[in-house]
Amino acid sequence: MTDPNLEINPQDIFKNFYNYCQDCFTKITQARESYYRISNYTVHIKFANETIQKKLSSAQEHLIIPYDSELQTDLTVLVWEQASLGKPLPSEIRSWFFRLAKFPETYLAPRGEIKNGNGQQVLIAYNGGSGVISLYDINKKLALCLIRDVTKLPYYEIGSPLKVIWHWLVQHKGQLMLHAGAVGIENKGVLLVGKGGSGKSTTALSCVGSELKYLSDDYCVVTQEPNLTVHSLFSTVKLVGENDLKRFPYINNFLSNLANLKFEKAMAFVTQFSSESVLDQLPLRAIIIPQVTGLKTTTWEKASPAKALFSLAPSSILQLPYANENTFQRISKIASELPCFSLKVGTEIKQIPKSILEILEEL
Amino acid sequence: MKFRVNSPTVVSEVIEGEAVILNLDSGNYYSMEGSGAIIWELLSQGLSITEVSNWLAQTFKTNSEQMINTVTGLVEELNSEGLITLISQDEASPAIPNLESLAVDNIFVEPKLCKYSDLQDLLILDPIHDVTDSGWPKANFE
């Protein structure tokens, strides 16, 4: 059904949310701030209180940098939560939310982005499952993240906090956020690509404690200038099912969502149990496509760039609002330029990093 | 009839003889190898069904009518998936690119469009239609 009073003005929507957030922040004294560095980008995040800061920082502790008065930030993000902080939504926002709910087909594209936002100054995306709305004004270098109820945030939002806003920042800078794991040694990093359940997390976690360093299991940033480089974004690792937890028994002591394992993937932060294993960035040298086999032994072989593109692009683009043809072409370029390998992941965990090291020796 | 890729909804790339295609609205993604990738490449460059068929018949030394049936069948499938759209007949045909290196064996194999729908749960295909008391749009599971 189409809204008969169709009106899409992203700038006005941003202004209403910004005024609300700004007004909220001026009336509190318990706000907390952190500065983060990824690649050359510095991001300043202001959280409404320490509880929200702690919840949304665990995955990115390794990226926090000390405050310096000479810091030049690429983006400032205000993070507010409504339920516990109790400030009611103003009528302009309630009215817009009402129209969004009444006529979602008019306003919302399938990835939650607000239509007519792509390529404009203001980007907006709403995730109903999380109760999170993200807004980004490119020219103002300002983003807002409004959470409905932080106690009801799904585990994946805590594991990949502000994922949409990070994606918009790097996309605006002409770089890529990818649905991929990443590991490596010295000057050789590899992407681990594939849809959920393909074995990225198992492969990435198996490298912790080995010669290989860990950068990510689910999302990472790839910059292309001056050289292809992969950057850690979240230190989160997520495992599915009892078998995974049996393969990595030490993880049980560090799970952040132990009480919810019936409904959620098991989640931990590598910085909390093996901070020396986590690396910020590596030159990107290859793409690996893991595939869990259920057999004992891990083997590998060369793969086609089309297979790498097929394993990387759909799951990256389909979950990142406003990712578009340019995103696809950048991903395609990476898949064409890098050697690609299939990794048939076996159940003997120690063989996995060994096989990746063999691949790295080929490069 | 001439077609173009249904962009920006559909994005695609042909790498080393394999087409990877993604429909951003439906969440479906596709692959085609061999003759399918060639046909996709030619169609996306604006060649008509007849021009594509003639090129295939010449390259693979097969029957033109058979090629027209093959290409027409694939075009119908691509169109029904929302991957291509019809364009004006007035547009001039581009020069045919040199794709002979893709026909490695010079043996024509029927094209096959492989479709994958396993990532559709990443999309909001059943949007919300109500608000909560606090004014937020209601999630589907509430």
Coordinates of C-alpha atoms in Angstrom, one line a residue:
Chain A
M1 CA 0.0 0.0 0.0
T2 CA 1.4 3.4 -0.9
D3 CA 1.4 6.4 1.5
P4 CA -1.1 8.9 0.0
N5 CA 0.9 11.7 1.7
L6 CA 4.2 10.4 0.3
E7 CA 7.0 12.6 1.6
I8 CA 10.6 11.5 1.8
N9 CA 13.0 14.1 3.0
P10 CA 16.0 12.4 4.6
Q11 CA 17.5 15.7 5.7
D12 CA 14.4 16.6 7.8
I13 CA 14.2 13.1 9.2
F14 CA 17.9 13.3 10.3
K15 CA 17.3 16.8 11.7
N16 CA 14.4 15.6 13.9
F17 CA 16.4 12.6 15.2
Y18 CA 19.5 14.8 15.8
N19 CA 17.5 17.4 17.7
Y20 CA 16.0 14.6 19.9
C21 CA 19.4 13.0 20.6
Q22 CA 21.2 16.4 21.1
D23 CA 18.4 17.5 23.5
C24 CA 18.7 14.1 25.4
F25 CA 22.5 14.4 25.7
T26 CA 22.4 18.0 27.1
K27 CA 20.2 16.8 29.9
I28 CA 22.4 13.9 31.2
T29 CA 25.7 13.9 33.0
Q30 CA 26.6 10.2 32.7
A31 CA 27.6 10.2 28.9
R32 CA 30.7 8.3 28.0
E33 CA 33.0 8.7 25.0
S34 CA 35.5 6.6 23.1
Y35 CA 37.7 7.1 20.1
Y36 CA 38.3 4.3 17.6
R37 CA 40.8 3.9 14.8
I38 CA 40.4 1.7 11.8
S39 CA 42.8 2.1 8.9
N40 CA 43.2 5.9 8.6
Y41 CA 39.8 6.7 10.0
T42 CA 39.1 8.0 13.5
V43 CA 35.6 7.7 14.9
H44 CA 34.3 9.5 18.0
I45 CA 31.4 7.7 19.7
K46 CA 29.4 9.2 22.5
F47 CA 27.3 6.8 24.5
A48 CA 24.4 7.9 26.6
N49 CA 25.8 6.1 29.7
E50 CA 28.4 3.6 30.8
T51 CA 26.0 0.6 30.5
I52 CA 25.5 1.2 26.8
Q53 CA 29.2 1.9 26.3
K54 CA 30.2 -1.4 27.9
K55 CA 27.6 -3.4 26.0
L56 CA 28.7 -1.9 22.6
S57 CA 32.4 -1.7 23.1
S58 CA 33.4 -5.3 24.0
A59 CA 33.7 -6.2 20.3
Q60 CA 36.0 -3.2 19.5
E61 CA 38.2 -2.8 22.6
H62 CA 41.2 -3.4 20.4
L63 CA 40.4 -0.4 18.2
I64 CA 40.1 2.2 21.0
I65 CA 42.7 4.9 21.1
P66 CA 43.5 7.4 23.8
Y67 CA 41.9 10.8 23.5
D68 CA 44.2 13.5 22.0
S69 CA 43.2 17.1 21.6
E70 CA 44.8 17.1 18.2
L71 CA 42.7 14.2 17.0
Q72 CA 40.9 14.8 13.7
T73 CA 37.8 12.7 13.5
D74 CA 36.2 11.3 10.4
L75 CA 32.9 10.7 12.1
T76 CA 31.1 11.4 15.4
V77 CA 28.4 9.0 16.4
L78 CA 25.7 9.7 19.1
V79 CA 24.3 6.5 20.6
W80 CA 21.1 6.9 22.6
E81 CA 18.7 4.4 24.1
Q82 CA 15.1 5.2 24.8
A83 CA 13.6 2.5 27.1
S84 CA 15.8 3.0 30.2
L85 CA 16.6 6.6 29.7
G86 CA 12.9 7.4 29.4
K87 CA 12.8 10.4 27.2
P88 CA 9.7 10.0 25.0
L89 CA 10.0 10.3 21.2
P90 CA 8.9 13.7 19.9
S91 CA 5.8 14.0 17.8
E92 CA 7.7 14.4 14.5
I93 CA 9.5 11.1 15.0
R94 CA 6.4 9.3 16.2
S95 CA 4.6 10.6 13.2
W96 CA 7.3 9.4 10.8
F97 CA 7.6 6.0 12.6
F98 CA 3.9 5.6 12.2
R99 CA 4.0 6.2 8.5
L100 CA 7.0 3.8 8.2
A101 CA 5.0 1.1 10.0
K102 CA 1.8 1.8 8.1
F103 CA 3.4 2.0 4.6
P104 CA 6.6 0.0 4.8
E105 CA 6.6 -0.8 1.1
T106 CA 6.7 3.0 0.4
Y107 CA 9.6 3.8 2.6
L108 CA 11.6 0.7 3.3
A109 CA 13.8 -1.2 0.9
P110 CA 14.5 -4.9 1.6
R111 CA 17.7 -4.3 3.5
G112 CA 16.0 -1.8 5.9
E113 CA 17.3 1.3 4.1
I114 CA 15.0 4.2 3.6
K115 CA 14.2 4.6 -0.1
N116 CA 15.6 7.7 -1.9
G117 CA 18.5 7.8 0.5
N118 CA 21.1 6.1 -1.6
G119 CA 23.6 8.5 -3.1
Q120 CA 22.1 11.4 -1.2
Q121 CA 23.6 13.3 1.7
V122 CA 21.7 11.4 4.4
L123 CA 21.5 7.6 4.8
I124 CA 18.9 6.0 7.1
A125 CA 18.2 2.3 7.9
Y126 CA 15.8 0.7 10.3
N127 CA 16.2 -2.8 11.8
G128 CA 12.9 -3.9 13.3
G129 CA 14.3 -7.1 14.7
S130 CA 16.9 -5.2 16.7
G131 CA 14.9 -2.0 17.4
V132 CA 17.7 0.1 16.0
I133 CA 17.6 3.0 13.7
S134 CA 20.8 4.3 12.1
L135 CA 21.2 7.7 10.5
Y136 CA 24.3 9.2 8.8
D137 CA 24.8 12.7 7.4
I138 CA 27.7 12.4 5.1
N139 CA 28.4 16.1 4.8
K140 CA 28.1 16.8 8.6
K141 CA 30.3 13.7 9.4
L142 CA 27.7 12.9 12.0
A143 CA 25.8 9.7 12.7
L144 CA 23.1 8.7 15.1
C145 CA 22.2 5.3 16.5
L146 CA 18.9 5.2 18.4
I147 CA 18.2 2.0 20.2
R148 CA 14.7 1.2 21.4
D149 CA 15.7 -1.0 24.4
V150 CA 19.4 -1.9 25.0
T151 CA 18.4 -4.9 27.3
K152 CA 16.6 -6.4 24.3
L153 CA 19.4 -5.9 21.8
P154 CA 20.0 -9.2 19.9
Y155 CA 23.4 -10.8 20.4
Y156 CA 24.4 -10.1 16.8
E157 CA 24.1 -6.3 17.5
I158 CA 26.4 -6.6 20.5
G159 CA 28.8 -8.8 18.4
S160 CA 28.8 -6.3 15.5
P161 CA 27.9 -2.9 17.1
L162 CA 27.0 0.0 14.8
K163 CA 27.8 -2.3 11.9
V164 CA 25.6 -0.3 9.5
I165 CA 27.3 3.0 10.4
W166 CA 30.8 1.5 10.0
H167 CA 29.7 0.2 6.6
W168 CA 28.5 3.6 5.5
L169 CA 31.7 5.3 6.7
V170 CA 34.0 3.0 4.7
Q171 CA 31.7 3.0 1.7
H172 CA 31.7 6.8 1.7
K173 CA 35.5 6.6 1.7
G174 CA 35.5 4.3 -1.3
Q175 CA 36.4 1.2 0.7
L176 CA 34.6 -2.0 1.6
M177 CA 33.1 -3.7 4.5
L178 CA 32.7 -7.4 3.9
H179 CA 31.0 -10.3 5.3
A180 CA 34.2 -12.3 5.8
G181 CA 36.6 -13.6 8.3
A182 CA 40.3 -12.8 8.2
V183 CA 43.5 -14.3 9.5
G184 CA 47.1 -14.2 8.5
I185 CA 50.8 -13.9 9.5
E186 CA 53.3 -11.1 9.1
N187 CA 52.6 -9.6 5.7
K188 CA 50.1 -12.1 4.4
G189 CA 46.4 -11.8 5.3
V190 CA 43.6 -13.9 3.8
L191 CA 39.9 -13.4 3.7
L192 CA 37.6 -16.3 4.8
V193 CA 34.5 -16.1 2.7
G194 CA 31.1 -17.8 2.6
K195 CA 27.6 -17.6 3.8
G196 CA 26.7 -18.3 7.4
G197 CA 27.5 -21.9 8.4
S198 CA 30.2 -22.4 5.8
G199 CA 32.9 -22.6 8.4
K200 CA 34.4 -19.1 8.6
S201 CA 34.1 -18.9 12.4
T202 CA 35.5 -22.4 13.0
T203 CA 38.3 -21.7 10.6
A204 CA 39.1 -18.3 12.2
L205 CA 38.9 -19.5 15.7
S206 CA 41.1 -22.5 15.0
C207 CA 43.9 -20.0 14.2
V208 CA 43.8 -18.5 17.7
G209 CA 46.8 -19.8 19.6
S210 CA 48.5 -20.9 16.4
E211 CA 51.2 -19.1 14.3
L212 CA 48.3 -17.3 12.6
K213 CA 46.8 -14.0 13.9
Y214 CA 43.1 -13.4 14.1
L215 CA 41.4 -10.3 12.6
S216 CA 37.8 -11.3 12.3
D217 CA 35.3 -14.1 11.9
D218 CA 32.3 -12.3 10.4
Y219 CA 33.0 -8.7 9.2
C220 CA 36.1 -6.9 8.2
V221 CA 37.1 -3.8 6.3
V222 CA 39.2 -3.9 3.1
T223 CA 41.0 -0.8 1.9
Q224 CA 42.4 -0.6 -1.6
E225 CA 44.8 2.3 -1.5
P226 CA 47.8 2.3 -1.5
N227 CA 47.7 -1.5 -1.3
L228 CA 45.0 -4.1 -0.6
T229 CA 44.7 -4.3 3.2
V230 CA 42.3 -6.1 5.5
H231 CA 41.4 -4.5 8.8
S232 CA 39.9 -5.9 11.9
L233 CA 36.6 -4.4 12.9
F234 CA 35.2 -6.7 15.6
S235 CA 37.0 -9.2 17.7
T236 CA 33.8 -11.2 18.0
V237 CA 33.7 -14.9 17.4
K238 CA 30.4 -16.8 17.1
L239 CA 29.9 -20.6 17.2
V240 CA 26.9 -22.7 16.5
G241 CA 25.9 -25.8 18.4
E242 CA 27.4 -28.2 20.9
N243 CA 29.9 -29.7 18.5
D244 CA 31.6 -26.4 17.9
L245 CA 31.7 -25.7 21.6
K246 CA 33.3 -29.2 22.2
R247 CA 35.9 -28.5 19.6
F248 CA 36.9 -25.3 21.4
P249 CA 36.2 -26.1 25.1
Y250 CA 38.1 -23.2 26.5
I251 CA 35.6 -20.8 24.9
N252 CA 32.9 -21.8 27.4
N253 CA 34.6 -19.8 30.1
F254 CA 34.4 -16.6 28.0
L255 CA 31.0 -16.7 26.4
S256 CA 29.2 -13.4 26.8
N257 CA 25.7 -14.9 26.2
L258 CA 25.8 -18.2 28.2
A259 CA 22.2 -17.8 29.4
N260 CA 20.8 -17.6 25.9
L261 CA 22.5 -20.4 24.0
K262 CA 19.2 -22.1 23.2
F263 CA 18.2 -19.1 21.0
E264 CA 21.5 -17.5 20.1
K265 CA 24.9 -18.5 18.6
A266 CA 27.6 -18.8 21.3
M267 CA 29.5 -15.5 21.3
A268 CA 32.8 -14.4 22.8
F269 CA 35.4 -11.7 22.2
V270 CA 38.9 -12.9 21.3
T271 CA 40.5 -9.9 23.0
Q272 CA 39.1 -11.2 26.3
F273 CA 40.9 -14.6 26.1
S274 CA 43.7 -14.2 23.7
S275 CA 44.4 -10.5 23.0
E276 CA 47.9 -11.3 21.7
S277 CA 46.3 -13.2 18.9
V278 CA 44.3 -10.2 17.6
L279 CA 45.9 -8.1 14.9
D280 CA 44.6 -4.8 13.5
Q281 CA 45.5 -5.2 9.9
L282 CA 47.4 -7.2 7.3
P283 CA 48.2 -6.9 3.6
L284 CA 45.5 -8.9 1.8
R285 CA 47.0 -11.6 -0.3
A286 CA 44.4 -14.3 -1.0
I287 CA 40.8 -15.4 -0.6
I288 CA 39.9 -18.7 1.1
I289 CA 36.5 -20.4 0.8
P290 CA 36.0 -22.7 3.8
Q291 CA 33.6 -25.5 3.5
V292 CA 32.9 -27.8 6.5
T293 CA 33.0 -31.4 5.4
G294 CA 32.5 -33.5 8.5
L295 CA 35.5 -35.5 7.6
K296 CA 38.6 -35.7 9.8
T297 CA 41.2 -34.2 7.4
T298 CA 41.5 -30.7 6.1
T299 CA 42.6 -30.2 2.5
W300 CA 42.8 -27.4 0.1
E301 CA 43.0 -26.6 -3.6
K302 CA 42.8 -23.7 -6.0
A303 CA 39.5 -22.1 -6.7
S304 CA 38.1 -19.9 -9.4
P305 CA 37.7 -16.1 -8.9
A306 CA 34.0 -16.6 -9.8
K307 CA 33.6 -19.0 -6.9
A308 CA 35.2 -16.4 -4.6
L309 CA 32.9 -13.7 -5.8
F310 CA 29.9 -16.0 -5.5
S311 CA 30.9 -16.8 -1.9
L312 CA 31.7 -13.2 -0.9
A313 CA 29.4 -10.8 -2.7
P314 CA 25.8 -11.9 -2.0
S315 CA 26.1 -12.3 1.7
S316 CA 28.1 -9.0 2.0
I317 CA 25.8 -6.9 -0.2
L318 CA 22.5 -8.3 1.0
Q319 CA 23.0 -7.4 4.6
L320 CA 24.5 -3.9 4.2
P321 CA 22.0 -1.1 3.5
Y322 CA 22.8 1.0 0.4
A323 CA 25.5 -1.4 -0.8
N324 CA 25.1 -1.3 -4.6
E325 CA 26.6 -1.9 -8.0
N326 CA 29.8 0.0 -7.1
T327 CA 30.2 -2.3 -4.0
F328 CA 29.7 -5.4 -6.2
Q329 CA 32.3 -4.1 -8.7
R330 CA 34.8 -3.4 -6.0
I331 CA 34.3 -6.9 -4.6
S332 CA 34.6 -8.4 -8.1
K333 CA 37.9 -6.6 -8.6
I334 CA 39.3 -8.0 -5.4
A335 CA 38.1 -11.5 -6.4
S336 CA 39.7 -11.1 -9.8
E337 CA 43.1 -9.8 -8.5
L338 CA 43.7 -12.3 -5.6
P339 CA 44.5 -16.0 -5.8
C340 CA 41.5 -18.0 -4.5
F341 CA 41.5 -21.3 -2.7
S342 CA 38.9 -23.8 -1.4
L343 CA 39.5 -25.1 2.1
K344 CA 37.7 -28.4 2.9
V345 CA 37.5 -28.0 6.7
G346 CA 37.9 -31.2 8.7
T347 CA 37.2 -32.0 12.3
E348 CA 40.9 -32.1 13.4
I349 CA 41.1 -28.5 14.4
K350 CA 45.0 -28.3 14.4
Q351 CA 45.0 -29.2 10.7
I352 CA 43.1 -26.0 9.8
P353 CA 45.8 -23.4 10.6
K354 CA 48.4 -25.8 9.2
S355 CA 46.5 -25.9 5.8
I356 CA 46.2 -22.1 5.8
L357 CA 50.0 -21.8 6.4
E358 CA 50.5 -24.1 3.4
I359 CA 48.4 -21.8 1.3
L360 CA 50.3 -18.7 2.5
E361 CA 53.5 -20.4 1.5
E362 CA 52.2 -20.7 -2.0
L363 CA 51.7 -16.9 -2.3
Chain B
M1 CA 13.9 -8.1 -28.9
K2 CA 16.7 -6.4 -27.0
F3 CA 17.3 -6.4 -23.3
R4 CA 19.4 -4.8 -20.6
V5 CA 20.4 -5.8 -17.1
N6 CA 17.7 -4.7 -14.7
S7 CA 20.0 -2.4 -12.8
P8 CA 20.3 -1.0 -10.2
T9 CA 18.2 -3.8 -8.7
V10 CA 20.4 -6.5 -10.4
V11 CA 24.2 -6.5 -10.2
S12 CA 26.4 -8.9 -12.1
E13 CA 29.8 -9.8 -13.3
V14 CA 31.3 -12.3 -15.7
I15 CA 34.6 -13.6 -14.5
E16 CA 36.6 -16.2 -16.4
G17 CA 33.6 -17.5 -18.2
E18 CA 31.2 -17.6 -15.2
A19 CA 28.4 -15.1 -14.6
V20 CA 27.5 -14.2 -11.0
I21 CA 24.3 -12.3 -10.7
L22 CA 22.5 -10.8 -7.6
N23 CA 19.0 -9.5 -7.3
L24 CA 19.1 -6.9 -4.5
D25 CA 15.3 -6.8 -4.1
S26 CA 14.6 -10.6 -3.9
G27 CA 17.8 -11.7 -2.3
N28 CA 18.2 -14.4 -5.0
Y29 CA 21.6 -14.9 -6.6
Y30 CA 22.5 -16.9 -9.6
S31 CA 25.4 -18.4 -11.5
M32 CA 25.8 -19.5 -15.1
E33 CA 28.8 -21.0 -16.8
G34 CA 29.7 -21.6 -20.4
S35 CA 27.1 -20.7 -23.0
G36 CA 24.9 -19.2 -20.2
A37 CA 27.6 -16.7 -19.3
I38 CA 28.2 -15.8 -22.9
I39 CA 24.5 -15.2 -23.6
W40 CA 24.3 -13.1 -20.4
E41 CA 27.3 -11.1 -21.5
L42 CA 25.9 -10.5 -25.0
L43 CA 22.4 -9.7 -23.8
S44 CA 23.7 -7.2 -21.2
Q45 CA 25.5 -5.4 -23.9
G46 CA 22.2 -4.8 -25.8
L47 CA 22.3 -7.5 -28.5
S48 CA 18.9 -8.8 -29.6
I49 CA 17.8 -12.4 -29.3
T50 CA 18.4 -12.9 -33.0
E51 CA 21.9 -11.3 -32.9
V52 CA 22.9 -13.5 -29.9
S53 CA 21.5 -16.6 -31.6
N54 CA 23.3 -15.9 -34.9
W55 CA 26.6 -15.3 -33.0
L56 CA 26.2 -18.6 -31.2
A57 CA 25.2 -20.5 -34.3
Q58 CA 28.3 -19.1 -36.1
T59 CA 30.7 -19.7 -33.2
F60 CA 29.6 -23.2 -32.3
K61 CA 28.6 -24.1 -35.9
T62 CA 25.1 -25.1 -34.8
N63 CA 21.6 -24.7 -36.2
S64 CA 20.3 -21.1 -36.0
E65 CA 16.8 -22.1 -35.2
Q66 CA 18.0 -24.3 -32.3
M67 CA 19.9 -21.3 -31.0
I68 CA 16.9 -19.0 -31.2
N69 CA 14.9 -21.5 -29.2
T70 CA 17.7 -21.9 -26.6
V71 CA 18.3 -18.2 -26.3
T72 CA 14.6 -17.4 -26.2
G73 CA 14.1 -20.0 -23.4
L74 CA 16.9 -18.5 -21.3
V75 CA 15.6 -15.0 -21.9
E76 CA 12.2 -16.0 -20.6
E77 CA 13.7 -17.4 -17.5
L78 CA 15.9 -14.4 -16.9
N79 CA 13.0 -12.1 -17.5
S80 CA 10.7 -14.0 -15.1
E81 CA 13.4 -13.7 -12.4
G82 CA 13.5 -9.9 -12.9
L83 CA 17.1 -10.0 -14.0
I84 CA 16.6 -8.3 -17.4
T85 CA 14.3 -5.8 -18.9
L86 CA 13.2 -5.1 -22.4
I87 CA 14.7 -2.0 -24.1
S88 CA 13.7 0.1 -27.1
Q89 CA 14.2 -1.5 -30.5
D90 CA 15.4 1.9 -31.8
E91 CA 18.7 1.6 -29.9
A92 CA 21.6 0.8 -32.2
S93 CA 23.3 -2.6 -31.7
P94 CA 26.8 -2.4 -30.3
A95 CA 29.8 -4.0 -32.0
I96 CA 30.0 -7.7 -30.9
P97 CA 32.9 -8.2 -28.5
N98 CA 35.4 -10.9 -29.2
L99 CA 34.2 -13.7 -26.9
E100 CA 35.6 -16.6 -28.9
S101 CA 38.2 -17.4 -26.3
L102 CA 35.3 -18.4 -24.0
A103 CA 34.1 -21.2 -26.3
V104 CA 37.0 -23.4 -25.3
D105 CA 35.8 -26.7 -26.6
N106 CA 33.7 -25.3 -29.5
I107 CA 31.0 -27.6 -28.3
F108 CA 27.8 -26.0 -27.4
V109 CA 26.3 -27.0 -24.0
E110 CA 22.8 -25.9 -23.2
P111 CA 22.8 -22.9 -20.7
K112 CA 21.6 -23.5 -17.2
L113 CA 20.6 -20.7 -14.7
C114 CA 21.4 -21.9 -11.2
K115 CA 19.4 -20.0 -8.6
Y116 CA 20.1 -19.7 -4.9
S117 CA 17.5 -18.4 -2.4
D118 CA 19.3 -19.3 0.9
L119 CA 20.2 -15.7 1.7
Q120 CA 16.6 -14.3 1.6
D121 CA 16.4 -14.3 5.3
L122 CA 18.9 -11.4 5.3
L123 CA 16.2 -9.2 3.7
I124 CA 13.0 -7.8 5.2
L125 CA 10.6 -9.4 2.8
D126 CA 7.6 -9.2 5.3
P127 CA 7.8 -5.6 6.7
I128 CA 6.1 -4.3 9.8
H129 CA 2.7 -2.8 9.8
D130 CA 2.1 -1.5 13.3
V131 CA 3.6 0.7 16.0
T132 CA 4.2 0.0 19.7
D133 CA 2.9 2.2 22.5
S134 CA 6.3 3.9 22.7
G135 CA 5.9 4.9 19.1
W136 CA 8.5 2.5 17.5
P137 CA 7.5 0.4 14.6
K138 CA 6.6 -3.1 15.8
A139 CA 8.9 -6.0 14.8
N140 CA 7.2 -8.9 13.1
F141 CA 7.8 -11.4 15.9
E142 CA 6.2 -9.2 18.6

